[in-house]
Structure formats: C-alpha cells, structure tokens
CSV table of N, CA and C in Angstrom, one decimal:
chain,number,residue,atom,x,y,z
A,231,GLY,N,0.8,-1.2,0.0
A,231,GLY,CA,0.0,0.0,0.0
A,231,GLY,C,0.8,1.3,0.0
A,232,TYR,N,0.2,2.3,-0.2
A,232,TYR,CA,0.9,3.6,-0.3
A,232,TYR,C,1.1,4.2,1.1
A,233,SER,N,2.3,4.6,1.4
A,233,SER,CA,2.6,5.0,2.8
A,233,SER,C,2.9,6.5,2.9
A,234,GLY,N,2.7,7.3,1.8
A,234,GLY,CA,2.8,8.7,1.9
A,234,GLY,C,3.6,9.3,0.8
A,235,PRO,N,3.7,10.6,0.7
A,235,PRO,CA,4.3,11.3,-0.4
A,235,PRO,C,5.8,11.1,-0.3
A,236,PRO,N,6.5,11.3,-1.5
A,236,PRO,CA,7.9,11.1,-1.5
A,236,PRO,C,8.7,12.2,-0.8
A,237,GLU,N,8.1,13.3,-0.6
A,237,GLU,CA,8.8,14.4,0.1
A,237,GLU,C,7.7,15.4,0.7
A,238,PRO,N,8.1,16.1,1.8
A,238,PRO,CA,7.2,17.1,2.3
A,238,PRO,C,6.7,18.1,1.2
A,239,GLY,N,5.5,18.5,1.3
A,239,GLY,CA,5.0,19.5,0.3
A,239,GLY,C,4.3,18.9,-0.9
A,240,ASP,N,4.4,17.5,-1.0
A,240,ASP,CA,3.8,16.9,-2.2
A,240,ASP,C,2.3,16.8,-2.0
A,241,LEU,N,1.6,17.4,-2.9
A,241,LEU,CA,0.1,17.4,-2.8
A,241,LEU,C,-0.6,16.2,-3.4
A,242,GLN,N,0.2,15.2,-3.9
A,242,GLN,CA,-0.3,13.9,-4.3
A,242,GLN,C,-1.3,14.0,-5.5
A,243,SER,N,-1.5,12.8,-6.1
A,243,SER,CA,-2.4,12.8,-7.2
A,243,SER,C,-3.8,12.7,-6.8
A,244,ASN,N,-4.7,13.0,-7.8
A,244,ASN,CA,-6.2,12.9,-7.5
A,244,ASN,C,-6.5,11.4,-7.2
A,245,ASP,N,-5.9,10.4,-7.7
A,245,ASP,CA,-6.2,9.0,-7.4
A,245,ASP,C,-5.9,8.8,-5.9
A,246,ILE,N,-4.8,9.3,-5.4
A,246,ILE,CA,-4.5,9.1,-4.0
A,246,ILE,C,-5.5,9.8,-3.1
A,247,TRP,N,-5.8,11.0,-3.5
A,247,TRP,CA,-6.8,11.8,-2.8
A,247,TRP,C,-8.2,11.0,-2.7
A,248,ASP,N,-8.6,10.5,-3.9
A,248,ASP,CA,-9.9,9.8,-3.9
A,248,ASP,C,-9.9,8.5,-3.1
A,249,MET,N,-8.8,7.8,-3.2
A,249,MET,CA,-8.7,6.5,-2.4
A,249,MET,C,-8.7,6.8,-0.9
A,250,THR,N,-7.9,7.8,-0.5
A,250,THR,CA,-7.7,8.1,0.9
A,250,THR,C,-9.0,8.7,1.5
A,251,TRP,N,-9.7,9.6,0.7
A,251,TRP,CA,-10.9,10.1,1.2
A,251,TRP,C,-12.0,9.0,1.4
A,252,ARG,N,-12.1,8.1,0.4
A,252,ARG,CA,-13.0,7.0,0.6
A,252,ARG,C,-12.7,6.1,1.8
A,253,LEU,N,-11.4,5.8,2.0
A,253,LEU,CA,-11.0,5.0,3.1
A,253,LEU,C,-11.2,5.6,4.4
A,254,HIS,N,-10.8,6.9,4.6
A,254,HIS,CA,-10.7,7.5,5.9
A,254,HIS,C,-12.0,8.3,6.3
A,255,VAL,N,-12.8,8.7,5.3
A,255,VAL,CA,-14.0,9.5,5.6
A,255,VAL,C,-15.3,8.7,5.1
A,256,MET,N,-15.3,8.4,3.8
A,256,MET,CA,-16.5,7.8,3.3
A,256,MET,C,-16.9,6.5,3.9
A,257,SER,N,-15.9,5.7,4.3
A,257,SER,CA,-16.2,4.4,4.9
A,257,SER,C,-17.1,4.6,6.2
A,258,HIS,N,-16.8,5.7,6.9
A,258,HIS,CA,-17.6,6.0,8.1
A,258,HIS,C,-19.0,6.5,7.7
A,259,VAL,N,-19.1,7.3,6.6
A,259,VAL,CA,-20.4,7.7,6.1
A,259,VAL,C,-21.2,6.5,5.7
A,260,PHE,N,-20.6,5.6,4.9
A,260,PHE,CA,-21.3,4.4,4.5
A,260,PHE,C,-21.9,3.6,5.6
A,261,ALA,N,-21.0,3.4,6.6
A,261,ALA,CA,-21.4,2.6,7.8
A,261,ALA,C,-22.5,3.3,8.6
A,262,ALA,N,-22.4,4.6,8.8
A,262,ALA,CA,-23.4,5.4,9.5
A,262,ALA,C,-24.8,5.3,8.8
A,263,ARG,N,-24.8,5.4,7.5
A,263,ARG,CA,-26.0,5.3,6.7
A,263,ARG,C,-26.7,4.0,7.0
A,264,GLU,N,-26.0,2.9,7.1
A,264,GLU,CA,-26.5,1.6,7.3
A,264,GLU,C,-27.1,1.4,8.7
A,265,VAL,N,-26.5,1.9,9.7
A,265,VAL,CA,-26.9,1.6,11.1
A,265,VAL,C,-27.7,2.7,11.8
A,266,LEU,N,-27.6,3.9,11.4
A,266,LEU,CA,-28.3,5.0,12.1
A,266,LEU,C,-29.8,4.9,12.1
A,267,PRO,N,-30.4,4.5,11.0
A,267,PRO,CA,-31.9,4.5,11.0
A,267,PRO,C,-32.5,3.6,12.1
A,268,ALA,N,-31.9,2.4,12.3
A,268,ALA,CA,-32.4,1.5,13.3
A,268,ALA,C,-32.1,2.1,14.7
A,269,MET,N,-30.9,2.7,14.9
A,269,MET,CA,-30.5,3.2,16.2
A,269,MET,C,-31.5,4.4,16.5
A,270,VAL,N,-31.8,5.2,15.6
A,270,VAL,CA,-32.7,6.4,15.9
A,270,VAL,C,-34.1,5.8,16.2
A,271,GLN,N,-34.5,4.8,15.4
A,271,GLN,CA,-35.8,4.2,15.7
A,271,GLN,C,-35.9,3.6,17.1
A,272,ARG,N,-34.8,3.0,17.6
A,272,ARG,CA,-34.8,2.4,18.9
A,272,ARG,C,-34.6,3.5,20.0
A,273,GLY,N,-34.0,4.6,19.6
A,273,GLY,CA,-33.7,5.7,20.5
A,273,GLY,C,-32.4,5.4,21.3
A,274,GLU,N,-31.6,4.5,20.7
A,274,GLU,CA,-30.3,4.2,21.4
A,274,GLU,C,-29.4,3.6,20.3
A,275,GLY,N,-28.1,3.7,20.6
A,275,GLY,CA,-27.1,3.0,19.8
A,275,GLY,C,-25.7,3.7,20.1
A,276,TYR,N,-24.7,3.1,19.5
A,276,TYR,CA,-23.4,3.6,19.7
A,276,TYR,C,-22.5,3.5,18.4
A,277,LEU,N,-21.9,4.6,18.0
A,277,LEU,CA,-21.0,4.6,16.9
A,277,LEU,C,-19.6,4.9,17.4
A,278,LEU,N,-18.7,4.1,17.0
A,278,LEU,CA,-17.3,4.3,17.3
A,278,LEU,C,-16.6,4.6,16.0
A,279,GLN,N,-16.2,5.9,15.8
A,279,GLN,CA,-15.5,6.3,14.6
A,279,GLN,C,-14.0,6.2,14.9
A,280,THR,N,-13.2,5.9,13.9
A,280,THR,CA,-11.8,5.8,14.1
A,280,THR,C,-11.1,6.9,13.2
A,281,ALA,N,-10.4,7.7,13.8
A,281,ALA,CA,-9.6,8.7,13.1
A,281,ALA,C,-8.1,8.4,13.3
A,282,SER,N,-7.4,9.3,14.0
A,282,SER,CA,-6.0,9.1,14.3
A,282,SER,C,-5.6,10.2,15.2
A,283,VAL,N,-4.5,10.0,16.0
A,283,VAL,CA,-4.0,11.2,16.8
A,283,VAL,C,-3.6,12.3,15.8
A,284,ILE,N,-3.3,12.0,14.6
A,284,ILE,CA,-3.0,13.0,13.5
A,284,ILE,C,-4.1,13.9,13.3
A,285,SER,N,-5.4,13.5,13.5
A,285,SER,CA,-6.5,14.3,13.3
A,285,SER,C,-6.6,15.5,14.3
A,286,LEU,N,-5.8,15.4,15.5
A,286,LEU,CA,-5.8,16.4,16.5
A,286,LEU,C,-4.6,17.4,16.2
A,287,SER,N,-3.7,17.0,15.3
A,287,SER,CA,-2.5,17.8,15.0
A,287,SER,C,-2.4,17.8,13.5
A,288,THR,N,-1.4,17.2,13.0
A,288,THR,CA,-1.2,17.0,11.6
A,288,THR,C,0.1,16.2,11.4
A,289,GLN,N,0.2,15.6,10.2
A,289,GLN,CA,1.4,15.0,9.9
A,289,GLN,C,1.9,15.7,8.6
A,290,ALA,N,2.8,16.6,8.8
A,290,ALA,CA,3.2,17.6,7.8
A,290,ALA,C,3.7,17.0,6.5
A,291,ASP,N,4.2,15.8,6.6
A,291,ASP,CA,4.8,15.1,5.4
A,291,ASP,C,3.8,14.2,4.7
A,292,LYS,N,2.5,14.1,5.2
A,292,LYS,CA,1.5,13.3,4.5
A,292,LYS,C,0.2,14.0,4.4
A,293,VAL,N,0.0,14.7,3.4
A,293,VAL,CA,-1.1,15.6,3.2
A,293,VAL,C,-2.4,14.9,3.2
A,294,THR,N,-2.6,13.8,2.4
A,294,THR,CA,-3.9,13.2,2.3
A,294,THR,C,-4.2,12.5,3.5
A,295,TYR,N,-3.3,11.9,4.2
A,295,TYR,CA,-3.5,11.2,5.5
A,295,TYR,C,-4.0,12.2,6.5
A,296,SER,N,-3.3,13.3,6.6
A,296,SER,CA,-3.7,14.4,7.6
A,296,SER,C,-5.0,15.0,7.3
A,297,VAL,N,-5.3,15.4,6.1
A,297,VAL,CA,-6.5,16.0,5.8
A,297,VAL,C,-7.7,15.1,5.9
A,298,THR,N,-7.6,13.8,5.5
A,298,THR,CA,-8.7,12.9,5.6
A,298,THR,C,-8.9,12.5,7.0
A,299,LYS,N,-7.9,12.4,7.8
A,299,LYS,CA,-8.1,12.0,9.2
A,299,LYS,C,-8.8,13.2,10.0
A,300,HIS,N,-8.4,14.4,9.6
A,300,HIS,CA,-9.2,15.6,10.1
A,300,HIS,C,-10.7,15.5,9.7
A,301,GLY,N,-10.9,15.1,8.5
A,301,GLY,CA,-12.3,14.9,8.0
A,301,GLY,C,-13.0,13.8,8.8
A,302,ALA,N,-12.3,12.8,9.1
A,302,ALA,CA,-13.0,11.7,9.9
A,302,ALA,C,-13.4,12.2,11.3
A,303,LEU,N,-12.5,13.0,11.9
A,303,LEU,CA,-12.8,13.6,13.2
A,303,LEU,C,-14.0,14.6,13.1
A,304,ALA,N,-14.0,15.4,12.0
A,304,ALA,CA,-15.1,16.4,11.8
A,304,ALA,C,-16.4,15.6,11.6
A,305,LEU,N,-16.4,14.6,10.9
A,305,LEU,CA,-17.6,13.8,10.7
A,305,LEU,C,-18.1,13.2,12.0
A,306,ALA,N,-17.2,12.7,12.8
A,306,ALA,CA,-17.6,12.2,14.1
A,306,ALA,C,-18.2,13.3,15.0
A,307,GLU,N,-17.6,14.4,14.9
A,307,GLU,CA,-18.2,15.6,15.7
A,307,GLU,C,-19.6,15.9,15.2
A,308,TRP,N,-19.8,15.9,13.9
A,308,TRP,CA,-21.1,16.2,13.3
A,308,TRP,C,-22.1,15.1,13.7
A,309,LEU,N,-21.7,13.9,13.7
A,309,LEU,CA,-22.6,12.8,14.0
A,309,LEU,C,-23.0,12.9,15.5
A,310,ALA,N,-22.0,13.2,16.4
A,310,ALA,CA,-22.3,13.4,17.8
A,310,ALA,C,-23.3,14.5,18.1
A,311,ILE,N,-23.1,15.6,17.4
A,311,ILE,CA,-23.9,16.8,17.6
A,311,ILE,C,-25.3,16.5,17.1
A,312,HIS,N,-25.5,15.8,16.0
A,312,HIS,CA,-26.8,15.6,15.4
A,312,HIS,C,-27.5,14.4,16.0
A,313,TYR,N,-26.8,13.4,16.4
A,313,TYR,CA,-27.5,12.2,16.8
A,313,TYR,C,-27.5,11.9,18.4
A,314,ARG,N,-26.7,12.6,19.1
A,314,ARG,CA,-26.7,12.4,20.6
A,314,ARG,C,-28.0,12.8,21.1
A,315,PRO,N,-28.7,13.9,20.7
A,315,PRO,CA,-30.0,14.2,21.2
A,315,PRO,C,-31.1,13.1,20.9
A,316,LYS,N,-30.7,12.2,19.9
A,316,LYS,CA,-31.7,11.2,19.5
A,316,LYS,C,-31.3,9.8,20.2
A,317,GLY,N,-30.4,9.9,21.1
A,317,GLY,CA,-30.0,8.7,21.9
A,317,GLY,C,-28.8,7.9,21.4
A,318,VAL,N,-28.2,8.3,20.3
A,318,VAL,CA,-27.1,7.6,19.7
A,318,VAL,C,-25.8,8.3,20.2
A,319,ARG,N,-25.0,7.5,20.9
A,319,ARG,CA,-23.7,8.0,21.4
A,319,ARG,C,-22.7,7.8,20.3
A,320,VAL,N,-21.7,8.7,20.3
A,320,VAL,CA,-20.7,8.7,19.3
A,320,VAL,C,-19.3,9.0,20.0
A,321,SER,N,-18.4,8.1,19.7
A,321,SER,CA,-17.0,8.3,20.2
A,321,SER,C,-16.1,8.4,19.0
A,322,CYS,N,-15.0,9.2,19.1
A,322,CYS,CA,-14.0,9.2,18.0
A,322,CYS,C,-12.7,8.7,18.6
A,323,PHE,N,-12.3,7.6,18.1
A,323,PHE,CA,-11.0,6.9,18.6
A,323,PHE,C,-9.9,7.5,17.8
A,324,CYS,N,-8.9,8.1,18.5
A,324,CYS,CA,-7.8,8.8,17.8
A,324,CYS,C,-6.5,8.1,18.4
A,325,PRO,N,-6.1,7.0,17.9
A,325,PRO,CA,-5.0,6.3,18.4
A,325,PRO,C,-3.7,6.9,17.9
A,326,SER,N,-2.6,6.7,18.7
A,326,SER,CA,-1.3,6.9,18.2
A,326,SER,C,-0.7,5.5,17.8
A,327,ALA,N,0.6,5.4,17.8
A,327,ALA,CA,1.2,4.1,17.3
A,327,ALA,C,0.7,2.9,18.1
A,328,MET,N,0.4,1.8,17.3
A,328,MET,CA,0.0,0.6,18.0
A,328,MET,C,1.0,-0.5,17.4
A,329,ASN,N,1.4,-1.4,18.3
A,329,ASN,CA,2.3,-2.4,17.9
A,329,ASN,C,1.6,-3.5,17.2
A,330,THR,N,1.5,-3.3,15.9
A,330,THR,CA,0.8,-4.3,15.0
A,330,THR,C,1.6,-4.7,13.9
A,331,ARG,N,1.2,-5.7,13.2
A,331,ARG,CA,1.9,-6.2,12.0
A,331,ARG,C,2.0,-5.1,11.0
A,332,MET,N,1.0,-4.3,10.8
A,332,MET,CA,1.0,-3.2,9.9
A,332,MET,C,2.2,-2.3,10.2
A,333,LEU,N,2.4,-1.9,11.4
A,333,LEU,CA,3.5,-1.0,11.8
A,333,LEU,C,4.8,-1.7,11.5
A,334,ARG,N,4.9,-2.9,11.9
A,334,ARG,CA,6.2,-3.6,11.6
A,334,ARG,C,6.4,-3.8,10.1
A,335,ALA,N,5.4,-4.0,9.3
A,335,ALA,CA,5.5,-4.2,7.9
A,335,ALA,C,6.0,-2.9,7.2
A,336,ASN,N,5.8,-1.8,7.9
A,336,ASN,CA,6.3,-0.5,7.4
A,336,ASN,C,7.7,-0.2,7.8
A,337,GLY,N,8.4,-1.2,8.3
A,337,GLY,CA,9.8,-1.1,8.6
A,337,GLY,C,10.2,-0.7,10.0
A,338,PHE,N,9.2,-0.7,10.9
A,338,PHE,CA,9.5,-0.3,12.3
A,338,PHE,C,9.9,-1.5,13.1
A,339,GLY,N,11.1,-1.7,13.4
A,339,GLY,CA,11.6,-2.8,14.3
A,339,GLY,C,11.6,-2.4,15.7
A,340,ASP,N,11.9,-3.4,16.6
A,340,ASP,CA,11.9,-3.1,18.0
A,340,ASP,C,12.8,-2.0,18.5
A,341,ASP,N,13.9,-1.7,17.7
A,341,ASP,CA,14.8,-0.6,18.1
A,341,ASP,C,14.4,0.7,17.6
A,342,HIS,N,13.3,0.8,16.8
A,342,HIS,CA,12.8,2.2,16.4
A,342,HIS,C,12.2,2.9,17.5
A,343,PRO,N,12.4,4.2,17.6
A,343,PRO,CA,11.8,5.0,18.7
A,343,PRO,C,10.3,4.9,18.8
A,344,ILE,N,9.6,4.8,17.7
A,344,ILE,CA,8.1,4.7,17.7
A,344,ILE,C,7.7,3.4,18.4
A,345,MET,N,8.5,2.4,18.4
A,345,MET,CA,8.1,1.1,19.1
A,345,MET,C,8.1,1.3,20.6
A,346,GLN,N,8.9,2.3,21.1
A,346,GLN,CA,8.9,2.5,22.5
A,346,GLN,C,7.6,3.1,23.1
A,347,ILE,N,6.8,3.7,22.2
A,347,ILE,CA,5.5,4.3,22.6
A,347,ILE,C,4.4,3.5,22.1
A,348,ALA,N,4.6,2.6,21.2
A,348,ALA,CA,3.5,1.8,20.5
A,348,ALA,C,2.9,0.9,21.6
A,349,LEU,N,1.6,0.9,21.7
A,349,LEU,CA,0.9,0.1,22.7
A,349,LEU,C,0.5,-1.2,22.0
A,350,SER,N,0.3,-2.2,22.8
A,350,SER,CA,-0.2,-3.5,22.3
A,350,SER,C,-1.6,-3.4,22.0
A,351,PRO,N,-2.1,-4.2,21.0
A,351,PRO,CA,-3.6,-4.2,20.7
A,351,PRO,C,-4.4,-4.4,22.0
A,352,GLU,N,-4.0,-5.3,22.9
A,352,GLU,CA,-4.7,-5.5,24.1
A,352,GLU,C,-4.9,-4.2,25.0
A,353,ALA,N,-3.8,-3.5,25.1
A,353,ALA,CA,-3.8,-2.3,25.9
A,353,ALA,C,-4.7,-1.2,25.2
A,354,VAL,N,-4.6,-1.2,23.9
A,354,VAL,CA,-5.5,-0.2,23.2
A,354,VAL,C,-7.0,-0.6,23.3
A,355,ALA,N,-7.3,-1.9,23.3
A,355,ALA,CA,-8.6,-2.4,23.4
A,355,ALA,C,-9.2,-1.9,24.8
A,356,GLU,N,-8.4,-2.1,25.9
A,356,GLU,CA,-8.8,-1.6,27.2
A,356,GLU,C,-9.1,-0.1,27.2
A,357,ILE,N,-8.3,0.7,26.6
A,357,ILE,CA,-8.5,2.1,26.5
A,357,ILE,C,-9.8,2.4,25.8
A,358,VAL,N,-10.1,1.7,24.7
A,358,VAL,CA,-11.3,2.0,23.9
A,358,VAL,C,-12.5,1.6,24.7
A,359,VAL,N,-12.5,0.4,25.4
A,359,VAL,CA,-13.6,0.0,26.2
A,359,VAL,C,-13.9,0.9,27.3
A,360,GLU,N,-12.8,1.4,28.0
A,360,GLU,CA,-13.0,2.4,29.1
A,360,GLU,C,-13.6,3.7,28.6
A,361,GLY,N,-13.2,4.1,27.4
A,361,GLY,CA,-13.7,5.3,26.8
A,361,GLY,C,-15.2,5.2,26.5
A,362,ILE,N,-15.6,4.0,25.9
A,362,ILE,CA,-17.0,3.8,25.6
A,362,ILE,C,-17.8,3.7,26.9
A,363,ASP,N,-17.3,3.0,27.9
A,363,ASP,CA,-18.0,2.9,29.2
A,363,ASP,C,-18.3,4.3,29.7
A,364,ARG,N,-17.4,5.2,29.6
A,364,ARG,CA,-17.5,6.6,30.1
A,364,ARG,C,-18.3,7.5,29.1
A,365,GLU,N,-18.6,6.9,27.9
A,365,GLU,CA,-19.2,7.7,26.8
A,365,GLU,C,-18.5,8.9,26.5
A,366,ARG,N,-17.2,8.8,26.4
A,366,ARG,CA,-16.3,10.0,26.0
A,366,ARG,C,-16.4,10.1,24.5
A,367,PHE,N,-16.4,11.4,24.1
A,367,PHE,CA,-16.4,11.6,22.6
A,367,PHE,C,-15.0,11.3,22.1
A,368,LEU,N,-14.0,11.8,22.7
A,368,LEU,CA,-12.6,11.7,22.2
A,368,LEU,C,-11.9,10.6,23.0
A,369,ILE,N,-11.5,9.6,22.4
A,369,ILE,CA,-10.7,8.5,23.0
A,369,ILE,C,-9.3,8.4,22.4
A,370,THR,N,-8.3,8.6,23.2
A,370,THR,CA,-6.9,8.6,22.7
A,370,THR,C,-6.1,7.6,23.4
A,371,THR,N,-5.0,7.2,22.8
A,371,THR,CA,-4.1,6.3,23.5
A,371,THR,C,-2.8,7.0,23.9
A,372,ASP,N,-2.8,8.3,23.7
A,372,ASP,CA,-1.6,9.1,24.1
A,372,ASP,C,-2.0,10.1,25.0
A,373,GLU,N,-1.5,10.1,26.2
A,373,GLU,CA,-2.0,11.1,27.3
A,373,GLU,C,-1.8,12.5,26.8
A,374,GLY,N,-0.8,12.8,26.0
A,374,GLY,CA,-0.5,14.2,25.6
A,374,GLY,C,-1.2,14.6,24.4
A,375,ALA,N,-2.0,13.7,23.8
A,375,ALA,CA,-2.6,14.0,22.5
A,375,ALA,C,-3.6,15.2,22.6
A,376,GLU,N,-4.4,15.3,23.6
A,376,GLU,CA,-5.3,16.4,23.7
A,376,GLU,C,-4.6,17.7,24.0
A,377,ASP,N,-3.3,17.7,24.5
A,377,ASP,CA,-2.6,18.9,24.8
A,377,ASP,C,-2.3,19.6,23.5
A,378,VAL,N,-2.2,18.9,22.4
A,378,VAL,CA,-2.0,19.6,21.1
A,378,VAL,C,-3.1,20.5,20.7
A,379,LEU,N,-4.3,20.0,21.0
A,379,LEU,CA,-5.5,20.9,20.7
A,379,LEU,C,-5.4,22.2,21.5
A,380,HIS,N,-5.0,22.1,22.8
A,380,HIS,CA,-4.9,23.3,23.6
A,380,HIS,C,-3.8,24.2,23.1
A,381,GLU,N,-2.7,23.6,22.7
A,381,GLU,CA,-1.5,24.3,22.1
A,381,GLU,C,-2.0,25.1,20.9
A,382,LYS,N,-2.7,24.4,20.0
A,382,LYS,CA,-3.1,25.0,18.7
A,382,LYS,C,-4.1,26.1,19.0
A,383,ALA,N,-5.1,25.9,19.9
A,383,ALA,CA,-6.1,26.9,20.2
A,383,ALA,C,-5.5,28.2,20.9
A,384,ASN,N,-4.4,28.0,21.7
A,384,ASN,CA,-3.8,29.1,22.4
A,384,ASN,C,-2.8,29.9,21.5
A,385,ASP,N,-2.2,29.2,20.5
A,385,ASP,CA,-1.2,29.9,19.7
A,385,ASP,C,-1.1,29.2,18.4
A,386,TRP,N,-2.2,29.3,17.5
A,386,TRP,CA,-2.2,28.5,16.3
A,386,TRP,C,-1.0,28.9,15.4
A,387,ASP,N,-0.8,30.2,15.3
A,387,ASP,CA,0.4,30.6,14.4
A,387,ASP,C,1.7,30.1,14.9
A,388,GLY,N,1.9,30.1,16.2
A,388,GLY,CA,3.1,29.5,16.8
A,388,GLY,C,3.2,28.1,16.5
A,389,TRP,N,2.1,27.4,16.7
A,389,TRP,CA,2.1,25.9,16.4
A,389,TRP,C,2.4,25.6,15.0
A,390,ILE,N,1.9,26.4,14.0
A,390,ILE,CA,2.2,26.2,12.6
A,390,ILE,C,3.7,26.4,12.4
A,391,GLU,N,4.2,27.5,13.0
A,391,GLU,CA,5.7,27.8,12.8
A,391,GLU,C,6.5,26.7,13.3
A,392,ARG,N,6.2,26.2,14.5
A,392,ARG,CA,7.0,25.1,15.1
A,392,ARG,C,6.9,23.8,14.4
A,393,THR,N,5.7,23.5,13.9
A,393,THR,CA,5.5,22.3,13.1
A,393,THR,C,6.2,22.4,11.8
A,394,GLY,N,6.0,23.5,11.1
A,394,GLY,CA,6.6,23.7,9.8
A,394,GLY,C,8.1,23.7,9.8
A,395,ALA,N,8.7,24.2,10.9
A,395,ALA,CA,10.2,24.3,11.0
A,395,ALA,C,10.8,22.9,11.0
A,396,ARG,N,10.1,21.9,11.3
A,396,ARG,CA,10.7,20.5,11.3
A,396,ARG,C,10.8,20.0,9.9
A,397,PHE,N,10.2,20.7,8.9
A,397,PHE,CA,10.3,20.1,7.5
A,397,PHE,C,10.9,21.1,6.6
A,398,VAL,N,11.7,22.0,7.1
A,398,VAL,CA,12.4,23.0,6.2
A,398,VAL,C,13.6,22.4,5.7
C-alpha cells in the first residue's frame, strides 16, 4: 500500500486523494447510513468512529492522510452533535502508534523509537472499552494528544511555525 508522499509538500495525485478520502471518511459515512436508521428508531445506539492522533494535530509530510483524518474527526463531531439528542452515542477513537503487524510491515523494528511508545492491541482495546464505558467523545491512546488541541487553540500561528520548522 501507499505510505505517503515522497517528500514534504507533495500534494499527491487525484487518485491518491480519492482513495484516501473513501478509506478515511466515506467508509464512516457508508457505515453510519446503514446503522443509524435503526438506532434512531430504537432511541439508542453507539457509533465508534476511528480517526487518528494525527486528526488532532497534523502529519506535515503526509497531506492526504492528515486532511482525511481531520475529515474523519469532523464527521464524528457532526454525528455526535446531530444524533446524541436522539439517543445515539458517538465516540471518536484517535490512536497513536500501535504495535501491530502493519506497523512492523512499514519497517519499524523493536529498536525504532516509535516502538517505545507503541501500545499492544490488548492495551489499546482496554482504553477503547473504558472510553466507551464513560461515553467519552474523544478516546486517545496518548496522554498528551489532547494537549496539542490546547496548544493550537492558544497559539495557532506559533504551532504552525514550530510544526513547519521541522520540515524545512
């Protein structure tokens, strides 16, 4: 599969945009269309949308991934706003690195720094179940993930400068 652009600043092809948009955003739309009518009729239900920790920040070297993950978070927000009053709970799961075969297939071995923070699937499952039990909208696997939102809100221009400086 495609793991990102060849260099920072690459806006990628329309085919990559279409594929990534369908995968990261439209898959949630398709699923919601299927299950929401019955949930609304019952007056209860639960949607767990999956975005990424990147949806709270950005990944400056991967434009389609960043933009579509932001879109997935925005869709989850819209679903929560619109359907929570109708009894449907919505959570958005924004994980950071997980120690999975996919991560390892992308060349991250045990000695890579990302593997030091990557959680096991079992640990991630516990976090998700706890978040659902508490009916939290935002469920993250990184304790500092929500801090990025505060940093951006308090100094968006500074955050852009600091993030962009890493890719000059």
